[in-house]
Short mmCIF file of C-alpha atoms and ligand atoms in Angstrom, two decimals:
data_model
loop_
_atom_site.label_atom_id
_atom_site.label_comp_id
_atom_site.label_asym_id
_atom_site.label_seq_id
_atom_site.Cartn_x
_atom_site.Cartn_y
_atom_site.Cartn_z
CA MET A 580 0.00 0.00 0.00
CA GLY A 581 3.01 2.33 -0.25
CA ARG A 582 4.76 4.52 2.29
CA SER A 583 3.76 4.87 5.91
CA GLY A 584 5.22 6.50 9.02
CA PRO A 585 5.31 9.91 10.67
CA GLU A 586 5.66 11.78 7.37
CA VAL A 587 2.51 10.20 5.98
CA ARG A 588 0.77 10.56 9.33
CA ASP A 589 1.04 14.32 9.05
CA ILE A 590 -0.38 14.20 5.57
CA TYR A 591 -3.44 12.30 6.82
CA TYR A 592 -3.82 14.65 9.78
CA ARG A 593 -3.80 17.65 7.45
CA ARG A 594 -6.10 16.01 4.95
CA ALA A 595 -8.57 15.09 7.72
CA LYS A 596 -8.77 18.74 8.75
CA GLU A 597 -9.15 19.92 5.19
CA GLU A 598 -11.84 17.38 4.33
CA GLY A 599 -13.81 17.78 7.56
CA TRP A 600 -13.17 14.37 9.16
CA ARG A 601 -13.12 14.43 12.95
CA ALA A 602 -10.03 12.22 13.10
CA ARG A 603 -7.38 10.94 10.71
CA SER A 604 -8.75 7.43 11.48
CA ALA A 605 -11.31 8.10 8.73
CA PHE A 606 -8.61 7.26 6.18
CA LYS A 607 -8.05 3.83 7.71
CA LEU A 608 -11.68 2.95 7.07
CA LEU A 609 -11.66 4.53 3.61
CA GLN A 610 -8.51 2.60 2.64
CA ILE A 611 -9.87 -0.71 3.94
CA ASP A 612 -13.07 -0.02 2.00
CA GLU A 613 -11.00 0.39 -1.17
CA GLU A 614 -9.73 -3.15 -0.65
CA VAL A 615 -12.89 -4.99 0.42
CA ASN A 616 -15.86 -2.86 -0.61
CA LEU A 617 -17.34 -2.66 2.89
CA PHE A 618 -20.49 -0.70 2.16
CA GLU A 619 -21.99 -2.59 -0.76
CA ASN A 620 -25.66 -3.40 0.00
CA VAL A 621 -25.37 -2.04 3.55
CA GLU A 622 -28.49 -0.36 4.99
CA ARG A 623 -27.82 -0.99 8.67
CA CYS A 624 -24.52 -0.64 10.50
CA ILE A 625 -23.18 -0.54 14.06
CA ASP A 626 -20.04 1.48 14.78
CA LEU A 627 -18.58 0.43 18.16
CA CYS A 628 -16.10 2.63 20.03
CA ALA A 629 -16.93 5.41 17.63
CA ALA A 630 -15.82 8.70 19.27
CA PRO A 631 -14.98 11.29 18.12
CA GLY A 632 -16.85 9.92 15.12
CA SER A 633 -14.79 9.96 11.93
CA TRP A 634 -15.75 6.35 11.06
CA SER A 635 -19.39 7.21 11.72
CA GLN A 636 -18.98 10.22 9.42
CA VAL A 637 -17.72 7.87 6.71
CA VAL A 638 -20.65 5.48 7.29
CA SER A 639 -23.11 8.39 7.28
CA LYS A 640 -21.73 9.57 3.95
CA ARG A 641 -21.51 6.15 2.31
CA VAL A 642 -24.70 4.59 3.67
CA TRP A 643 -27.12 7.35 4.71
CA ALA A 644 -26.31 10.37 2.49
CA SER A 645 -26.06 8.24 -0.64
CA SER A 646 -29.32 6.35 -0.03
CA ASN A 647 -32.59 7.19 -1.74
CA LYS A 648 -34.42 5.16 0.93
CA LYS A 649 -33.16 6.97 4.00
CA ASP A 650 -36.04 5.75 6.15
CA ARG A 651 -34.62 2.24 5.82
CA VAL A 652 -31.12 3.22 6.90
CA LYS A 653 -30.08 2.61 10.50
CA ILE A 654 -26.65 3.54 11.81
CA VAL A 655 -25.94 3.12 15.52
CA SER A 656 -22.73 4.45 17.03
CA VAL A 657 -21.56 3.60 20.54
CA ASP A 658 -18.82 4.97 22.77
CA ILE A 659 -18.19 5.55 26.46
CA GLN A 660 -17.43 9.13 25.55
CA ASP A 661 -19.74 11.84 24.26
CA MET A 662 -19.85 12.49 20.53
CA ALA A 663 -21.19 15.44 18.56
CA PRO A 664 -24.24 14.55 16.40
CA ILE A 665 -23.82 13.12 12.88
CA ASP A 666 -26.54 13.08 10.19
CA GLY A 667 -28.42 9.80 10.06
CA VAL A 668 -26.61 8.34 13.08
CA VAL A 669 -28.19 7.29 16.39
CA GLN A 670 -25.71 7.60 19.23
CA ILE A 671 -25.50 5.54 22.39
CA LYS A 672 -23.23 6.44 25.26
CA GLY A 673 -22.14 3.17 26.83
CA ASP A 674 -19.45 0.60 27.53
CA ILE A 675 -19.48 -2.15 24.91
CA THR A 676 -18.30 -4.72 27.45
CA LYS A 677 -21.59 -4.30 29.37
CA GLU A 678 -24.71 -6.31 28.59
CA SER A 679 -26.86 -3.22 29.30
CA THR A 680 -25.17 -1.46 26.36
CA VAL A 681 -25.80 -4.42 24.06
CA GLU A 682 -29.47 -4.31 25.10
CA GLU A 683 -29.62 -0.61 24.22
CA ILE A 684 -28.19 -1.33 20.78
CA VAL A 685 -30.75 -4.10 20.24
CA LYS A 686 -33.54 -1.72 21.24
CA SER A 687 -32.39 1.11 19.00
CA LEU A 688 -32.36 -1.25 16.01
CA GLY A 689 -35.94 -2.29 16.76
CA GLY A 690 -34.99 -5.96 16.67
CA GLU A 691 -33.41 -5.76 13.21
CA GLN A 692 -29.97 -7.15 12.41
CA VAL A 693 -27.26 -5.25 10.54
CA GLN A 694 -25.09 -6.02 7.54
CA LEU A 695 -21.93 -4.36 8.89
CA ILE A 696 -20.33 -4.05 12.34
CA LEU A 697 -17.26 -1.88 12.91
CA CYS A 698 -15.12 -1.58 16.02
CA ASP A 699 -12.16 0.78 16.28
CA GLY A 700 -11.99 0.35 20.05
CA ALA A 701 -8.79 1.24 21.84
CA SER A 702 -7.83 1.69 25.45
CA ASP A 703 -4.78 3.63 26.58
CA VAL A 704 -1.69 1.86 25.31
CA THR A 705 0.64 0.71 28.11
CA GLY A 706 3.60 0.04 25.81
CA LEU A 707 3.78 -3.55 27.10
CA HIS A 708 2.93 -5.49 23.97
CA ASP A 709 1.46 -8.57 25.65
CA MET A 710 -0.62 -6.42 27.98
CA ASP A 711 -1.85 -4.19 25.16
CA GLU A 712 -2.70 -7.24 23.07
CA TYR A 713 -4.65 -8.70 26.00
CA ILE A 714 -6.64 -5.52 26.70
CA GLN A 715 -7.37 -5.07 23.01
CA SER A 716 -8.56 -8.65 22.71
CA GLY A 717 -11.14 -7.91 25.43
CA LEU A 718 -12.68 -5.18 23.30
CA LEU A 719 -12.51 -7.42 20.24
CA LEU A 720 -14.34 -10.13 22.12
CA SER A 721 -17.04 -7.69 23.22
CA ALA A 722 -17.45 -6.56 19.62
CA LEU A 723 -17.74 -10.17 18.47
CA ASN A 724 -20.37 -10.70 21.15
CA VAL A 725 -22.40 -7.88 19.56
CA ALA A 726 -21.89 -9.48 16.15
CA MET A 727 -23.17 -12.84 17.38
CA ARG A 728 -26.38 -11.12 18.43
CA LEU A 729 -26.88 -8.59 15.69
CA LEU A 730 -25.00 -9.42 12.51
CA GLU A 731 -27.04 -10.77 9.61
CA PRO A 732 -25.94 -14.05 8.04
CA GLY A 733 -23.50 -13.06 5.29
CA GLY A 734 -22.58 -9.85 7.11
CA THR A 735 -19.19 -8.20 7.57
CA PHE A 736 -17.26 -7.50 10.77
CA LEU A 737 -14.24 -5.19 10.93
CA ALA A 738 -12.28 -4.47 14.10
CA LYS A 739 -9.03 -2.98 15.24
CA PHE A 740 -6.61 -5.70 16.24
CA PHE A 741 -3.14 -5.60 17.80
CA LYS A 742 -1.35 -8.17 15.72
CA GLY A 743 0.91 -10.00 18.16
CA ARG A 744 2.09 -13.57 18.35
CA HIS A 745 -1.43 -14.92 18.96
CA ALA A 746 -2.82 -13.57 15.70
CA PHE A 747 -2.94 -17.06 14.16
CA LEU A 748 -5.19 -18.20 17.03
CA THR A 749 -7.55 -15.25 16.60
CA HIS A 750 -7.67 -15.96 12.88
CA ALA A 751 -8.63 -19.59 13.54
CA GLN A 752 -11.29 -18.57 16.06
CA PHE A 753 -12.92 -16.05 13.75
CA ARG A 754 -12.90 -18.60 10.91
CA VAL A 755 -15.43 -20.57 12.98
CA PHE A 756 -17.92 -17.74 12.39
CA PHE A 757 -16.84 -16.20 9.07
CA SER A 758 -16.01 -17.74 5.69
CA SER A 759 -13.27 -15.20 5.05
CA VAL A 760 -10.90 -13.65 7.63
CA GLN A 761 -7.95 -11.42 6.82
CA PHE A 762 -5.73 -8.87 8.52
CA ILE A 763 -5.31 -5.52 6.80
CA LYS A 764 -2.97 -2.71 7.77
CA PRO A 765 -3.85 0.44 5.82
CA THR A 766 -1.05 2.90 4.95
CA SER A 767 -2.63 5.51 7.19
CA SER A 768 -1.93 3.25 10.21
CA ARG A 769 1.50 3.96 11.70
CA SER A 770 3.97 1.38 10.46
CA HIS A 771 5.69 0.91 13.83
CA SER A 772 2.46 0.29 15.77
CA MET A 773 0.96 -3.16 16.37
CA GLU A 774 -2.33 -1.83 15.04
CA SER A 775 -3.93 -3.83 12.30
CA PHE A 776 -7.55 -4.59 11.37
CA ILE A 777 -9.30 -7.92 11.23
CA VAL A 778 -11.76 -8.02 8.36
CA CYS A 779 -14.23 -10.88 8.51
CA GLU A 780 -16.71 -11.52 5.72
CA ARG A 781 -19.69 -13.83 5.21
CA PHE A 782 -20.87 -14.37 8.77
CA LYS A 783 -22.38 -17.78 9.52
CA LEU A 784 -23.19 -19.33 12.86
CA PRO A 785 -22.00 -22.95 12.89
CA ILE A 786 -24.86 -25.45 12.67
CA GLY A 787 -26.16 -26.26 16.14
CA TYR A 788 -24.25 -23.43 17.74
CA ALA A 789 -26.39 -22.43 20.71
CA LEU A 790 -25.99 -18.75 21.45
CA LYS A 791 -26.56 -17.64 24.99
CA SER A 792 -26.27 -14.06 26.01
CA GLN A 793 -22.72 -13.10 26.95
CA ALA A 794 -21.59 -16.67 26.21
CA LEU A 795 -18.39 -15.34 24.75
CA LEU A 796 -17.59 -13.15 27.68
CA GLU A 797 -17.05 -15.74 30.37
CA GLU A 798 -14.06 -14.90 32.50
CA PRO A 799 -10.92 -17.01 32.20
CA GLY A 800 -10.96 -19.53 35.02
CA GLU A 801 -14.74 -19.91 35.00
CA LYS A 802 -16.07 -23.36 34.34
CA ARG A 803 -16.25 -23.87 30.60
CA THR A 804 -18.37 -26.29 28.70
CA LEU A 805 -18.43 -27.35 25.11
CA GLY A 806 -21.30 -26.38 22.86
CA GLY A 807 -23.64 -29.19 21.85
CA ASP A 808 -21.80 -29.30 18.54
CA GLY A 809 -18.50 -29.90 20.28
CA LEU A 810 -17.15 -26.43 19.56
CA ALA A 811 -15.00 -24.99 22.28
CA LEU A 812 -15.98 -21.57 23.53
CA PHE A 813 -13.93 -18.63 22.36
CA VAL A 814 -10.54 -18.24 24.04
CA GLN A 815 -9.81 -14.58 24.65
CA SER A 816 -6.04 -14.89 24.90
CA GLY A 817 -3.27 -17.26 25.84
CA ASP A 818 -2.19 -20.35 23.97
CA LEU A 819 -3.75 -23.65 23.06
CA SER A 820 -2.41 -25.50 26.11
CA GLY A 821 -5.69 -24.72 27.90
CA PHE A 822 -7.55 -26.96 25.45
CA ASP A 823 -6.67 -30.12 27.39
CA GLU A 824 -8.38 -28.65 30.38
CA ILE A 825 -11.41 -27.49 28.38
CA LEU A 826 -11.83 -30.86 26.72
CA GLY A 827 -11.71 -32.53 30.13
CA LEU A 828 -14.81 -30.67 31.30
CA GLU A 829 -18.34 -31.86 30.99
CA SER A 830 -20.28 -31.49 27.78
CA ASN A 831 -23.49 -29.44 28.04
CA ASP A 832 -25.56 -31.85 25.98
CA SER A 833 -26.45 -33.87 29.07
C1 SAM B 2354 -9.35 5.19 18.37
S1 SAM B 2354 -10.79 5.81 19.12
C2 SAM B 2354 -12.01 5.53 17.91
C3 SAM B 2354 -11.91 6.50 16.77
C4 SAM B 2354 -13.13 6.47 15.87
N1 SAM B 2354 -13.18 5.24 15.07
C5 SAM B 2354 -13.13 7.63 14.90
O1 SAM B 2354 -12.90 7.40 13.74
O2 SAM B 2354 -13.39 8.75 15.34
C6 SAM B 2354 -11.15 4.56 20.30
C7 SAM B 2354 -12.41 4.76 21.07
O3 SAM B 2354 -12.68 3.57 21.81
C8 SAM B 2354 -13.50 3.98 22.90
N2 SAM B 2354 -13.61 2.88 23.87
C9 SAM B 2354 -12.61 2.24 24.51
N3 SAM B 2354 -13.11 1.28 25.33
C10 SAM B 2354 -14.47 1.31 25.16
C11 SAM B 2354 -15.55 0.56 25.72
N4 SAM B 2354 -15.32 -0.42 26.62
N5 SAM B 2354 -16.81 0.84 25.35
C12 SAM B 2354 -17.05 1.84 24.44
N6 SAM B 2354 -16.07 2.59 23.89
C13 SAM B 2354 -14.80 2.33 24.23
C14 SAM B 2354 -12.78 5.20 23.42
O4 SAM B 2354 -13.63 5.99 24.22
C15 SAM B 2354 -12.36 5.89 22.10
O5 SAM B 2354 -13.28 6.88 21.76
#
């Protein structure tokens, strides 16, 4: 994708100001869209961890402003911080790791599912790679939890991801739910940062996969069971050595 680094970062910062985007992050979404055509046939979208709102601005422009059936368009943006209003976007102030926030999202969509879920969530970076990867994976897991509830079959999920040494495991886990999973690092993302984006297309719940609310968010160390189809629950972080332990636990088909 060409050059990246501080020099380019300034270019994106300046361009964001000139073009009216609230943050230079807008270019990350625009560049990923150039590669995978995110907005095709999208009428409903959830933007998680959306403040200050540049991704929501992009969605508003691509999905709401360009639609001739605006009454059918639903865009819901969520963040723990306040955001200034954006045309065609419903905003929810809430923590995406909380079930109460997920319930609010469900309510604002009036029970409808969406074709696209975005999550650019980030906590303060500690500089400790393993720690940052762990914290980030918590947000990713919460975003996936929303997708399990609200993404239409065939839908697309895009989330920020700190690509560390467990990336292969995350890839394998997401492949359980999506036919296509890839990592993309747009040029507007700083080359020296771990930041990357996981782009998952063609959502499909495995046959017999029983979804229970917050099933994905069980704390490490809690008793885990296998789904009736034998699928292990999602592992937030760590390595595969825990699988022996998981497989030794009871099956929930009794
Ligand atoms: C990099 S910014 C998002 C930028 C945004 N995509 C844009 O283009 O303007 C990360 C956001 O994640 C939000 N965030 C972090 N943890 C969160 C949580 N648990 N629930 C909701 N938002 C969260 C932060 O408040 C912050 O606004």
